[in-house]
PDB file of C-alpha atoms in Angstrom:
ATOM      1  CA  MET A  94     -34.641   4.382 -18.946  1.00  0.00           C
ATOM      2  CA  LYS A  95     -31.500   3.638 -16.974  1.00  0.00           C
ATOM      3  CA  HIS A  96     -28.526   5.907 -17.074  1.00  0.00           C
ATOM      4  CA  LYS A  97     -25.255   6.260 -15.229  1.00  0.00           C
ATOM      5  CA  LEU A  98     -25.079   8.783 -12.398  1.00  0.00           C
ATOM      6  CA  MET A  99     -22.028  10.852 -11.655  1.00  0.00           C
ATOM      7  CA  MET A 100     -21.209  10.420  -7.980  1.00  0.00           C
ATOM      8  CA  THR A 101     -20.799  13.983  -6.822  1.00  0.00           C
ATOM      9  CA  MET A 102     -20.131  15.465  -3.452  1.00  0.00           C
ATOM     10  CA  ILE A 103     -21.969  18.756  -3.726  1.00  0.00           C
ATOM     11  CA  VAL A 104     -23.231  19.899  -0.395  1.00  0.00           C
ATOM     12  CA  SER A 105     -24.809  23.136   0.720  1.00  0.00           C
ATOM     13  CA  ALA A 106     -23.956  23.144   4.387  1.00  0.00           C
ATOM     14  CA  LEU A 107     -23.505  25.024   7.566  1.00  0.00           C
ATOM     15  CA  PHE A 108     -20.333  23.040   7.967  1.00  0.00           C
ATOM     16  CA  CYS A 109     -17.834  23.050  10.781  1.00  0.00           C
ATOM     17  CA  GLY A 110     -14.682  20.950  10.642  1.00  0.00           C
ATOM     18  CA  CYS A 111     -11.568  20.969  12.757  1.00  0.00           C
ATOM     19  CA  PHE A 112      -8.380  18.957  13.034  1.00  0.00           C
ATOM     20  CA  THR A 113      -6.990  17.872  16.374  1.00  0.00           C
ATOM     21  CA  GLY A 114      -3.563  16.369  16.186  1.00  0.00           C
ATOM     22  CA  CYS A 115      -3.752  13.397  13.829  1.00  0.00           C
ATOM     23  CA  GLY A 116      -7.478  13.006  14.332  1.00  0.00           C
ATOM     24  CA  LYS A 117     -10.252  14.712  12.459  1.00  0.00           C
ATOM     25  CA  VAL A 118     -13.555  15.805  13.957  1.00  0.00           C
ATOM     26  CA  ALA A 119     -16.390  17.195  11.893  1.00  0.00           C
ATOM     27  CA  GLU A 120     -19.974  18.051  12.617  1.00  0.00           C
ATOM     28  CA  THR A 121     -22.724  20.040  10.994  1.00  0.00           C
ATOM     29  CA  GLU A 122     -25.981  21.714  11.633  1.00  0.00           C
ATOM     30  CA  LYS A 123     -29.033  20.893   9.560  1.00  0.00           C
ATOM     31  CA  TYR A 124     -28.559  21.408   5.835  1.00  0.00           C
ATOM     32  CA  ILE A 125     -30.141  20.596   2.503  1.00  0.00           C
ATOM     33  CA  VAL A 126     -28.080  18.804  -0.094  1.00  0.00           C
ATOM     34  CA  GLU A 127     -28.268  20.569  -3.449  1.00  0.00           C
ATOM     35  CA  ASN A 128     -27.904  19.144  -6.965  1.00  0.00           C
ATOM     36  CA  GLN A 129     -28.577  15.721  -5.543  1.00  0.00           C
ATOM     37  CA  GLU A 130     -27.325  12.841  -7.574  1.00  0.00           C
ATOM     38  CA  TYR A 131     -25.449  11.084  -4.793  1.00  0.00           C
ATOM     39  CA  VAL A 132     -25.338  12.222  -1.191  1.00  0.00           C
ATOM     40  CA  TYR A 133     -22.497  12.127   1.296  1.00  0.00           C
ATOM     41  CA  SER A 134     -22.572  12.785   5.023  1.00  0.00           C
ATOM     42  CA  THR A 135     -19.566  13.918   7.048  1.00  0.00           C
ATOM     43  CA  TYR A 136     -17.356  11.044   5.940  1.00  0.00           C
ATOM     44  CA  GLY A 137     -19.217   8.418   3.971  1.00  0.00           C
ATOM     45  CA  ASP A 138     -21.819   7.966   1.298  1.00  0.00           C
ATOM     46  CA  THR A 139     -25.433   7.975   2.424  1.00  0.00           C
ATOM     47  CA  GLY A 140     -27.433   7.160  -0.693  1.00  0.00           C
ATOM     48  CA  GLN A 141     -29.283   8.791  -3.533  1.00  0.00           C
ATOM     49  CA  LEU A 142     -32.658  10.029  -4.655  1.00  0.00           C
ATOM     50  CA  GLY A 143     -34.512   7.530  -6.799  1.00  0.00           C
ATOM     51  CA  GLU A 144     -36.781   7.866  -9.802  1.00  0.00           C
ATOM     52  CA  ASP A 145     -38.099   5.689 -12.588  1.00  0.00           C
ATOM     53  CA  GLY A 146     -35.200   3.560 -13.855  1.00  0.00           C
ATOM     54  CA  ASN A 147     -32.609   5.680 -12.103  1.00  0.00           C
ATOM     55  CA  TYR A 148     -30.213   3.710  -9.911  1.00  0.00           C
ATOM     56  CA  TYR A 149     -26.470   3.768  -9.244  1.00  0.00           C
ATOM     57  CA  ASN A 150     -25.643   2.689 -12.769  1.00  0.00           C
ATOM     58  CA  SER A 151     -27.034   0.625 -15.610  1.00  0.00           C
ATOM     59  CA  ASP A 152     -25.951  -2.626 -13.928  1.00  0.00           C
ATOM     60  CA  TYR A 153     -27.539  -1.950 -10.509  1.00  0.00           C
ATOM     61  CA  PRO A 154     -27.483  -4.155  -8.562  1.00  0.00           C
ATOM     62  CA  GLY A 155     -26.281  -6.736 -11.044  1.00  0.00           C
ATOM     63  CA  LYS A 156     -27.558  -8.081 -14.324  1.00  0.00           C
ATOM     64  CA  ASP A 157     -28.229 -11.522 -12.883  1.00  0.00           C
ATOM     65  CA  ALA A 158     -29.303 -10.552  -9.365  1.00  0.00           C
ATOM     66  CA  TYR A 159     -32.700 -11.185  -7.788  1.00  0.00           C
ATOM     67  CA  GLU A 160     -34.209  -8.954  -5.132  1.00  0.00           C
ATOM     68  CA  VAL A 161     -34.844 -10.763  -1.847  1.00  0.00           C
ATOM     69  CA  PRO A 162     -37.086  -9.001   0.731  1.00  0.00           C
ATOM     70  CA  ILE A 163     -35.656  -8.797   4.250  1.00  0.00           C
ATOM     71  CA  PHE A 164     -37.943  -6.449   6.194  1.00  0.00           C
ATOM     72  CA  GLU A 165     -40.679  -3.877   5.634  1.00  0.00           C
ATOM     73  CA  THR A 166     -42.160  -1.204   7.866  1.00  0.00           C
ATOM     74  CA  THR A 167     -43.714   2.250   7.511  1.00  0.00           C
ATOM     75  CA  ALA A 168     -42.694   5.710   8.670  1.00  0.00           C
ATOM     76  CA  ASP A 169     -43.224   9.301   7.579  1.00  0.00           C
ATOM     77  CA  LEU A 170     -39.746   9.868   6.172  1.00  0.00           C
ATOM     78  CA  THR A 171     -40.953  12.605   3.826  1.00  0.00           C
ATOM     79  CA  HIS A 172     -42.422  14.579   6.761  1.00  0.00           C
ATOM     80  CA  ASP A 173     -45.628  15.257   4.844  1.00  0.00           C
ATOM     81  CA  GLY A 174     -48.025  13.536   7.233  1.00  0.00           C
ATOM     82  CA  ILE A 175     -48.373  10.416   5.057  1.00  0.00           C
ATOM     83  CA  ALA A 176     -46.698   7.116   5.941  1.00  0.00           C
ATOM     84  CA  ASP A 177     -44.018   5.910   3.526  1.00  0.00           C
ATOM     85  CA  LEU A 178     -42.892   2.341   2.921  1.00  0.00           C
ATOM     86  CA  VAL A 179     -39.417   1.444   4.195  1.00  0.00           C
ATOM     87  CA  SER A 180     -38.107  -1.680   2.492  1.00  0.00           C
ATOM     88  CA  VAL A 181     -34.900  -3.558   3.342  1.00  0.00           C
ATOM     89  CA  VAL A 182     -33.743  -5.793   0.510  1.00  0.00           C
ATOM     90  CA  GLY A 183     -30.788  -7.929  -0.446  1.00  0.00           C
ATOM     91  CA  TYR A 184     -29.798  -9.339  -3.802  1.00  0.00           C
ATOM     92  CA  GLY A 185     -28.868 -12.892  -4.613  1.00  0.00           C
ATOM     93  CA  SER A 186     -28.188 -15.124  -7.556  1.00  0.00           C
ATOM     94  CA  GLU A 187     -31.477 -17.031  -7.030  1.00  0.00           C
ATOM     95  CA  PRO A 188     -34.988 -15.594  -6.535  1.00  0.00           C
ATOM     96  CA  ASP A 189     -35.634 -17.823  -3.500  1.00  0.00           C
ATOM     97  CA  GLU A 190     -32.205 -17.441  -1.910  1.00  0.00           C
ATOM     98  CA  ALA A 191     -32.260 -17.469   1.900  1.00  0.00           C
ATOM     99  CA  VAL A 192     -32.003 -14.102   3.641  1.00  0.00           C
ATOM    100  CA  ASP A 193     -28.987 -15.198   5.706  1.00  0.00           C
ATOM    101  CA  ASP A 194     -27.162 -16.207   2.526  1.00  0.00           C
ATOM    102  CA  VAL A 195     -28.029 -12.923   0.817  1.00  0.00           C
ATOM    103  CA  ILE A 196     -26.767 -10.875   3.737  1.00  0.00           C
ATOM    104  CA  SER A 197     -23.516 -12.814   4.030  1.00  0.00           C
ATOM    105  CA  ASN A 198     -22.833 -12.551   0.282  1.00  0.00           C
ATOM    106  CA  SER A 199     -20.850  -9.381  -0.420  1.00  0.00           C
ATOM    107  CA  SER A 200     -21.198  -9.709  -4.200  1.00  0.00           C
ATOM    108  CA  TYR A 201     -24.435  -7.710  -4.340  1.00  0.00           C
ATOM    109  CA  GLY A 202     -25.025  -6.241  -0.889  1.00  0.00           C
ATOM    110  CA  CYS A 203     -28.155  -4.915   0.804  1.00  0.00           C
ATOM    111  CA  TYR A 204     -30.072  -1.650   0.499  1.00  0.00           C
ATOM    112  CA  VAL A 205     -32.825   0.288   2.236  1.00  0.00           C
ATOM    113  CA  LYS A 206     -35.393   1.909  -0.039  1.00  0.00           C
ATOM    114  CA  VAL A 207     -38.093   4.443   0.796  1.00  0.00           C
ATOM    115  CA  TYR A 208     -41.272   4.466  -1.303  1.00  0.00           C
ATOM    116  CA  ARG A 209     -43.317   7.629  -0.887  1.00  0.00           C
ATOM    117  CA  GLY A 210     -46.856   7.152   0.429  1.00  0.00           C
ATOM    118  CA  THR A 211     -49.830   8.607  -1.392  1.00  0.00           C
ATOM    119  CA  LYS A 212     -53.064  10.090  -0.052  1.00  0.00           C
ATOM    120  CA  ASP A 213     -55.046   7.018  -1.069  1.00  0.00           C
ATOM    121  CA  GLY A 214     -52.951   4.790   1.185  1.00  0.00           C
ATOM    122  CA  GLU A 215     -50.793   3.326  -1.583  1.00  0.00           C
ATOM    123  CA  TYR A 216     -47.080   3.751  -2.309  1.00  0.00           C
ATOM    124  CA  GLU A 217     -45.294   5.017  -5.381  1.00  0.00           C
ATOM    125  CA  SER A 218     -43.853   2.259  -7.556  1.00  0.00           C
ATOM    126  CA  HIS A 219     -40.316   3.654  -7.627  1.00  0.00           C
ATOM    127  CA  PRO A 220     -38.223   4.448  -4.551  1.00  0.00           C
ATOM    128  CA  ARG A 221     -37.781   8.059  -3.543  1.00  0.00           C
ATOM    129  CA  PHE A 222     -34.570   7.179  -1.675  1.00  0.00           C
ATOM    130  CA  ILE A 223     -32.071   4.349  -2.108  1.00  0.00           C
ATOM    131  CA  SER A 224     -29.418   3.858   0.547  1.00  0.00           C
ATOM    132  CA  ARG A 225     -25.821   3.057  -0.108  1.00  0.00           C
ATOM    133  CA  ASN A 226     -24.740  -0.562  -0.378  1.00  0.00           C
ATOM    134  CA  PHE A 227     -24.180  -2.482   2.865  1.00  0.00           C
ATOM    135  CA  HIS A 228     -22.190  -5.717   2.945  1.00  0.00           C
ATOM    136  CA  LEU A 229     -19.915  -7.721   5.239  1.00  0.00           C
ATOM    137  CA  SER A 230     -16.548  -6.219   4.410  1.00  0.00           C
ATOM    138  CA  HIS A 231     -14.610  -3.226   5.655  1.00  0.00           C
ATOM    139  CA  ALA A 232     -15.840  -1.190   2.702  1.00  0.00           C
ATOM    140  CA  GLY A 233     -19.429  -2.256   3.287  1.00  0.00           C
ATOM    141  CA  ASN A 234     -19.460  -1.760   7.049  1.00  0.00           C
ATOM    142  CA  GLY A 235     -22.447   0.194   8.249  1.00  0.00           C
ATOM    143  CA  THR A 236     -25.648   0.378  10.233  1.00  0.00           C
ATOM    144  CA  ILE A 237     -28.976   1.912   9.278  1.00  0.00           C
ATOM    145  CA  CYS A 238     -31.814   2.509  11.731  1.00  0.00           C
ATOM    146  CA  LEU A 239     -35.276   3.980  11.532  1.00  0.00           C
ATOM    147  CA  SER A 240     -35.378   6.606  14.279  1.00  0.00           C
ATOM    148  CA  LYS A 241     -37.981   8.841  15.851  1.00  0.00           C
ATOM    149  CA  LYS A 242     -36.913  12.108  17.493  1.00  0.00           C
ATOM    150  CA  ASP A 243     -39.282  14.807  18.743  1.00  0.00           C
ATOM    151  CA  GLY A 244     -42.154  13.021  17.021  1.00  0.00           C
ATOM    152  CA  LEU A 245     -40.488  12.978  13.580  1.00  0.00           C
ATOM    153  CA  ASP A 246     -39.091  10.025  11.644  1.00  0.00           C
ATOM    154  CA  TYR A 247     -35.521   9.860  10.356  1.00  0.00           C
ATOM    155  CA  LEU A 248     -33.132   7.406   8.814  1.00  0.00           C
ATOM    156  CA  LEU A 249     -29.916   7.100  10.781  1.00  0.00           C
ATOM    157  CA  ILE A 250     -26.868   5.803   8.918  1.00  0.00           C
ATOM    158  CA  SER A 251     -23.676   5.150  10.833  1.00  0.00           C
ATOM    159  CA  MET A 252     -20.262   3.643  10.223  1.00  0.00           C
ATOM    160  CA  THR A 253     -18.052   2.249  12.990  1.00  0.00           C
ATOM    161  CA  TYR A 254     -14.923   1.308  11.094  1.00  0.00           C
ATOM    162  CA  GLU A 255     -11.811   0.082  12.902  1.00  0.00           C
ATOM    163  CA  MET A 256      -8.667  -1.239  11.292  1.00  0.00           C
ATOM    164  CA  GLN A 257      -5.007  -1.532  12.301  1.00  0.00           C
ATOM    165  CA  GLY A 258      -5.404   0.506  15.459  1.00  0.00           C
ATOM    166  CA  THR A 259      -7.250   3.486  14.010  1.00  0.00           C
ATOM    167  CA  ALA A 260     -10.961   4.095  13.680  1.00  0.00           C
ATOM    168  CA  GLN A 261     -13.530   6.217  11.908  1.00  0.00           C
ATOM    169  CA  TYR A 262     -16.981   6.608  13.437  1.00  0.00           C
ATOM    170  CA  ASP A 263     -19.730   8.779  11.977  1.00  0.00           C
ATOM    171  CA  PHE A 264     -23.470   9.147  11.654  1.00  0.00           C
ATOM    172  CA  ALA A 265     -26.013  11.090   9.624  1.00  0.00           C
ATOM    173  CA  ALA A 266     -29.687  11.539  10.543  1.00  0.00           C
ATOM    174  CA  PHE A 267     -31.830  12.658   7.616  1.00  0.00           C
ATOM    175  CA  TYR A 268     -35.248  12.680   5.976  1.00  0.00           C
ATOM    176  CA  VAL A 269     -36.430  13.073   2.380  1.00  0.00           C
ATOM    177  CA  ASP A 270     -38.390  16.242   1.648  1.00  0.00           C
ATOM    178  CA  ASP A 271     -40.832  16.007  -1.276  1.00  0.00           C
ATOM    179  CA  GLU A 272     -39.446  19.161  -2.876  1.00  0.00           C
ATOM    180  CA  LYS A 273     -36.013  19.786  -1.365  1.00  0.00           C
ATOM    181  CA  GLY A 274     -34.702  16.236  -1.510  1.00  0.00           C
ATOM    182  CA  ILE A 275     -32.456  14.764   1.167  1.00  0.00           C
ATOM    183  CA  VAL A 276     -32.235  16.945   4.261  1.00  0.00           C
ATOM    184  CA  ILE A 277     -29.506  16.010   6.726  1.00  0.00           C
ATOM    185  CA  GLU A 278     -30.810  16.907  10.159  1.00  0.00           C
ATOM    186  CA  ASP A 279     -27.625  16.111  12.061  1.00  0.00           C
ATOM    187  CA  THR A 280     -24.260  14.541  11.332  1.00  0.00           C
ATOM    188  CA  TYR A 281     -21.018  14.018  13.187  1.00  0.00           C
ATOM    189  CA  GLY A 282     -17.807  12.147  12.491  1.00  0.00           C
ATOM    190  CA  VAL A 283     -14.489  11.523  14.155  1.00  0.00           C
ATOM    191  CA  GLU A 284     -11.247   9.708  13.395  1.00  0.00           C
ATOM    192  CA  PHE A 285      -9.244   8.460  16.363  1.00  0.00           C
ATOM    193  CA  ALA A 286      -6.595   6.084  17.644  1.00  0.00           C
ATOM    194  CA  VAL A 287      -8.067   3.040  19.338  1.00  0.00           C
ATOM    195  CA  ASP A 288      -5.170   2.370  21.725  1.00  0.00           C
ATOM    196  CA  LYS A 289      -3.128   5.164  23.293  1.00  0.00           C
ATOM    197  CA  ASP A 290      -0.182   2.847  23.949  1.00  0.00           C
ATOM    198  CA  GLU A 291       0.099   1.873  20.296  1.00  0.00           C
ATOM    199  CA  HIS A 292      -0.471   5.387  18.944  1.00  0.00           C
ATOM    200  CA  GLN A 293       1.330   7.705  21.314  1.00  0.00           C
ATOM    201  CA  ASP A 294       1.903  10.180  18.481  1.00  0.00           C
ATOM    202  CA  TRP A 295      -1.837  10.953  18.305  1.00  0.00           C
ATOM    203  CA  ASN A 296      -3.128  13.875  20.293  1.00  0.00           C
ATOM    204  CA  GLU A 297      -4.592  12.856  23.663  1.00  0.00           C
ATOM    205  CA  CYS A 298      -8.054  14.113  22.611  1.00  0.00           C
ATOM    206  CA  THR A 299      -8.272  11.735  19.680  1.00  0.00           C
ATOM    207  CA  HIS A 300      -8.357   8.388  21.430  1.00  0.00           C
ATOM    208  CA  ARG A 301     -11.312   6.076  21.790  1.00  0.00           C
ATOM    209  CA  GLU A 302     -11.946   6.676  25.467  1.00  0.00           C
ATOM    210  CA  ASP A 303     -12.171  10.408  24.813  1.00  0.00           C
ATOM    211  CA  VAL A 304     -14.284  10.594  21.666  1.00  0.00           C
ATOM    212  CA  VAL A 305     -16.726   7.686  21.943  1.00  0.00           C
ATOM    213  CA  PRO A 306     -18.650   9.206  24.901  1.00  0.00           C
ATOM    214  CA  LEU A 307     -19.260  12.332  22.811  1.00  0.00           C
ATOM    215  CA  LEU A 308     -20.459  10.291  19.843  1.00  0.00           C
ATOM    216  CA  LYS A 309     -22.752   8.307  22.137  1.00  0.00           C
ATOM    217  CA  GLU A 310     -24.196  11.543  23.526  1.00  0.00           C
ATOM    218  CA  LYS A 311     -24.915  12.858  20.027  1.00  0.00           C
ATOM    219  CA  MET A 312     -26.472   9.621  18.781  1.00  0.00           C
ATOM    220  CA  THR A 313     -28.553   8.723  21.853  1.00  0.00           C
ATOM    221  CA  PRO A 314     -31.508  11.010  20.964  1.00  0.00           C
ATOM    222  CA  TYR A 315     -31.854   9.086  17.691  1.00  0.00           C
ATOM    223  CA  LEU A 316     -31.361   5.637  19.259  1.00  0.00           C
ATOM    224  CA  ASP A 317     -33.719   5.841  22.227  1.00  0.00           C
ATOM    225  CA  ASP A 318     -36.724   5.231  19.962  1.00  0.00           C
ATOM    226  CA  SER A 319     -35.324   3.375  16.976  1.00  0.00           C
ATOM    227  CA  THR A 320     -35.585   0.193  14.933  1.00  0.00           C
ATOM    228  CA  LEU A 321     -32.397  -1.398  13.692  1.00  0.00           C
ATOM    229  CA  LEU A 322     -33.093  -2.116  10.039  1.00  0.00           C
ATOM    230  CA  LEU A 323     -29.722  -3.524   9.142  1.00  0.00           C
ATOM    231  CA  SER A 324     -26.221  -3.655  10.608  1.00  0.00           C
ATOM    232  CA  LEU A 325     -23.311  -5.270   8.802  1.00  0.00           C
ATOM    233  CA  ASP A 326     -20.139  -4.988  10.852  1.00  0.00           C
ATOM    234  CA  ILE A 327     -17.009  -6.955  10.116  1.00  0.00           C
ATOM    235  CA  ASP A 328     -16.307  -7.361  13.841  1.00  0.00           C
ATOM    236  CA  ASN A 329     -19.841  -7.930  15.171  1.00  0.00           C
ATOM    237  CA  GLY A 330     -21.341  -9.700  12.157  1.00  0.00           C
ATOM    238  CA  ALA A 331     -24.846  -9.179  10.775  1.00  0.00           C
ATOM    239  CA  LEU A 332     -27.896  -7.951  12.677  1.00  0.00           C
ATOM    240  CA  TYR A 333     -31.200  -7.162  11.004  1.00  0.00           C
ATOM    241  CA  SER A 334     -34.903  -6.910  11.676  1.00  0.00           C
ATOM    242  CA  CYS A 335     -37.244  -9.320   9.923  1.00  0.00           C
ATOM    243  CA  ASP A 336     -40.810 -10.561  10.283  1.00  0.00           C
ATOM    244  CA  GLY A 337     -41.233 -11.684  13.882  1.00  0.00           C
ATOM    245  CA  LYS A 338     -37.931 -10.201  15.036  1.00  0.00           C
ATOM    246  CA  THR A 339     -37.729  -6.419  15.323  1.00  0.00           C
ATOM    247  CA  LEU A 340     -34.474  -5.164  16.813  1.00  0.00           C
ATOM    248  CA  GLU A 341     -33.790  -1.870  18.544  1.00  0.00           C
ATOM    249  CA  GLY A 342     -30.972   0.410  17.455  1.00  0.00           C
ATOM    250  CA  ASN A 343     -29.233  -0.093  20.773  1.00  0.00           C
ATOM    251  CA  ASP A 344     -29.042  -3.841  20.126  1.00  0.00           C
ATOM    252  CA  PHE A 345     -26.008  -2.985  18.023  1.00  0.00           C
ATOM    253  CA  PHE A 346     -24.718   0.224  19.524  1.00  0.00           C
ATOM    254  CA  ASP A 347     -24.587  -1.113  23.089  1.00  0.00           C
ATOM    255  CA  GLN A 348     -21.860  -3.415  21.748  1.00  0.00           C
ATOM    256  CA  ILE A 349     -20.059  -0.522  20.092  1.00  0.00           C
ATOM    257  CA  TRP A 350     -19.970   1.641  23.213  1.00  0.00           C
ATOM    258  CA  GLU A 351     -18.425  -1.253  25.176  1.00  0.00           C
ATOM    259  CA  ARG A 352     -15.787  -2.234  22.648  1.00  0.00           C
ATOM    260  CA  ASN A 353     -12.405  -2.630  24.287  1.00  0.00           C
ATOM    261  CA  TYR A 354      -9.449  -3.305  22.029  1.00  0.00           C
TER     262      TYR A 354
END
């Protein structure tokens, strides 16, 4: 049975936010998201818990869309000692549509789904987690990696959005607990002016050269051992892992750290 979900922003958090001049910086410690229908990190939407017939709305992802597999791997994203299936999919108007065409088509977008593993080595038939929609537009900008930190698996969602001289960068590292739901292990976000000369009214601590090194420091522990599942960036284009071509998280973020506008 499909039914429409209310997109709520209910978060139980140890939350710390501060404003610096015209820029906003926010970060959190680990927290569990309560009353989970749709989950947000510091700035953007992360995704939702899944169940039988329960997706974003009754039309998800589109009445005439076909699911096109892009990449599959396994990881223990429920932290229960059993490997889960991580599936990257796109949606197209034809069942045999090429992956490149699906990824470049913003009509339907792409998703990452996590299917919980069972003790007999199988996977549940309905996803436990469904990521937000990724597509090649400013609204769909985003990167999602499978990361390992201190021996544990996480999904790492990030947005590196730049437009008209200002930017918003953020990330959320999280896993999906069998009982508690989505647990955000770490998240950080910052808004800043890209060019000091063009935005002299912004506080000196909210420019790219000041804030990006801090973001890089916070994200590096999750990127050092990571697989880039999917990155759709309006400036850098599409990057994604597929059979025979597994990318590292830094394949995208090395470009981000060196951006110079």
